[in-house]
Amino acid sequence: QVQLVESGGGLVQAGGSLRLSCAASGIIFSINGMGWYRQAPGKQRELVATITTSGSTNYAGSVKGRFTISRDNAKRTVYLQMNSLRPEDTAVYYCNAGVRALGDNRYLEVWGQGTLVTVSS
């Protein structure tokens, strides 16, 4: 059973920083693209940032210049460094990855359980 486990959420004041981590566990052959999404109350889930296996990144316009996504392939972990946080960044943040389990010939999309980030004004 492949799982993604997020950590690092919490309460922070506007202008502050948080670092989210997401580690993959299980019998994994390889991991493809990884990313972070978020869902604010009453809104649809939206893309925050993605990163390929080679390190190419993509960001939502609302976080560009403030958030940085990175990954450690050896640790099977993706990170999201969030700086200059704003109240509108308040959301549940979800980790996502394309994972190929050992013995499987397909990549499956796996989601983490989510971690809450609250930014106070």
Short mmCIF file of C-alpha atoms in Angstrom, two decimals:
data_model
loop_
_atom_site.label_atom_id
_atom_site.label_comp_id
_atom_site.label_asym_id
_atom_site.label_seq_id
_atom_site.Cartn_x
_atom_site.Cartn_y
_atom_site.Cartn_z
CA GLN A 1 0.00 0.00 0.00
CA VAL A 2 1.53 3.26 -1.15
CA GLN A 3 0.86 6.28 1.03
CA LEU A 4 1.74 9.95 1.06
CA VAL A 5 2.03 11.52 4.49
CA GLU A 6 2.12 15.29 4.84
CA SER A 7 3.45 17.31 7.74
CA GLY A 8 4.30 20.90 8.60
CA GLY A 9 0.95 22.64 8.57
CA GLY A 10 -0.19 24.96 11.31
CA LEU A 11 -1.13 28.49 12.29
CA VAL A 12 1.05 31.40 11.22
CA GLN A 13 0.66 35.16 11.08
CA ALA A 14 0.50 36.97 7.77
CA GLY A 15 3.99 37.53 6.42
CA GLY A 16 5.30 34.41 8.10
CA SER A 17 6.66 31.17 6.68
CA LEU A 18 5.90 27.47 6.83
CA ARG A 19 7.51 24.43 5.25
CA LEU A 20 5.37 21.47 4.26
CA SER A 21 6.79 17.99 3.73
CA CYS A 22 5.27 14.96 2.07
CA ALA A 23 6.91 11.56 2.24
CA ALA A 24 5.94 8.53 0.19
CA SER A 25 5.95 5.12 1.86
CA GLY A 26 5.31 1.58 0.70
CA ILE A 27 6.85 -0.83 -1.78
CA ILE A 28 7.63 1.73 -4.47
CA PHE A 29 9.39 1.15 -7.78
CA SER A 30 9.48 4.79 -8.84
CA ILE A 31 7.79 8.16 -8.43
CA ASN A 32 6.93 10.39 -11.36
CA GLY A 33 5.75 13.98 -10.97
CA MET A 34 4.91 15.34 -7.54
CA GLY A 35 2.91 18.36 -6.51
CA TRP A 36 0.95 20.35 -4.00
CA TYR A 37 -2.68 21.36 -4.24
CA ARG A 38 -4.90 23.25 -1.83
CA GLN A 39 -8.56 23.59 -1.04
CA ALA A 40 -9.94 26.57 0.82
CA PRO A 41 -13.34 26.43 2.56
CA GLY A 42 -16.12 26.58 0.02
CA LYS A 43 -13.75 26.47 -2.93
CA GLN A 44 -12.53 23.85 -5.36
CA ARG A 45 -9.17 22.20 -5.02
CA GLU A 46 -6.53 24.10 -6.98
CA LEU A 47 -2.98 23.48 -8.10
CA VAL A 48 -0.26 25.21 -6.09
CA ALA A 49 2.95 23.81 -7.58
CA THR A 50 4.34 20.77 -9.35
CA ILE A 51 7.80 19.34 -9.88
CA THR A 52 9.05 16.71 -12.30
CA THR A 53 11.62 14.01 -11.60
CA SER A 54 14.30 16.19 -13.18
CA GLY A 55 13.34 19.20 -11.08
CA SER A 56 11.33 21.30 -13.51
CA THR A 57 8.75 23.32 -11.61
CA ASN A 58 5.41 24.97 -12.27
CA TYR A 59 3.56 27.38 -10.00
CA ALA A 60 0.14 28.93 -9.73
CA GLY A 61 0.31 32.63 -10.41
CA SER A 62 -0.94 33.48 -6.94
CA VAL A 63 2.06 31.84 -5.23
CA LYS A 64 4.83 32.48 -7.74
CA GLY A 65 7.75 34.24 -6.09
CA ARG A 66 6.54 33.33 -2.59
CA PHE A 67 6.42 29.51 -2.60
CA THR A 68 9.15 27.08 -3.61
CA ILE A 69 8.62 23.40 -4.38
CA SER A 70 11.50 20.95 -4.17
CA ARG A 71 12.01 17.21 -3.90
CA ASP A 72 14.50 14.73 -2.55
CA ASN A 73 14.23 11.64 -4.75
CA ALA A 74 16.37 9.52 -2.43
CA LYS A 75 14.00 10.27 0.46
CA ARG A 76 10.91 10.08 -1.76
CA THR A 77 9.87 13.42 -0.31
CA VAL A 78 8.49 16.63 -1.75
CA TYR A 79 8.61 19.96 0.06
CA LEU A 80 6.78 23.25 -0.18
CA GLN A 81 8.49 26.28 1.32
CA MET A 82 5.89 29.00 1.81
CA ASN A 83 7.06 32.54 2.51
CA SER A 84 5.22 35.85 2.80
CA LEU A 85 2.04 34.00 3.67
CA ARG A 86 -1.28 35.77 3.25
CA PRO A 87 -4.69 35.09 4.81
CA GLU A 88 -5.90 33.96 1.38
CA ASP A 89 -3.35 31.13 1.51
CA THR A 90 -5.44 29.52 4.27
CA ALA A 91 -6.46 26.06 3.06
CA VAL A 92 -5.96 22.35 3.43
CA TYR A 93 -2.84 21.50 1.45
CA TYR A 94 -2.67 18.13 -0.30
CA CYS A 95 0.35 16.32 -1.65
CA ASN A 96 0.02 14.42 -4.94
CA ALA A 97 2.32 12.05 -6.79
CA GLY A 98 2.39 9.59 -9.63
CA VAL A 99 3.63 6.37 -8.06
CA ARG A 100 4.56 3.04 -9.60
CA ALA A 101 4.48 0.26 -7.05
CA LEU A 102 6.96 -2.61 -7.24
CA GLY A 103 5.52 -5.31 -9.43
CA ASP A 104 3.12 -2.94 -11.14
CA ASN A 105 3.56 -1.55 -14.65
CA ARG A 106 1.33 1.48 -14.15
CA TYR A 107 1.72 4.84 -12.47
CA LEU A 108 -1.18 5.58 -10.17
CA GLU A 109 -2.14 8.98 -8.82
CA VAL A 110 -1.84 9.03 -5.03
CA TRP A 111 -3.05 11.76 -2.67
CA GLY A 112 -2.07 12.56 0.87
CA GLN A 113 -4.59 13.13 3.63
CA GLY A 114 -4.04 16.89 3.72
CA THR A 115 -2.55 19.30 6.21
CA LEU A 116 -4.23 22.50 7.35
CA VAL A 117 -2.48 25.83 6.92
CA THR A 118 -4.11 28.81 8.63
CA VAL A 119 -2.78 32.33 8.08
CA SER A 120 -4.08 34.97 10.46
CA SER A 121 -4.23 38.64 9.56
#
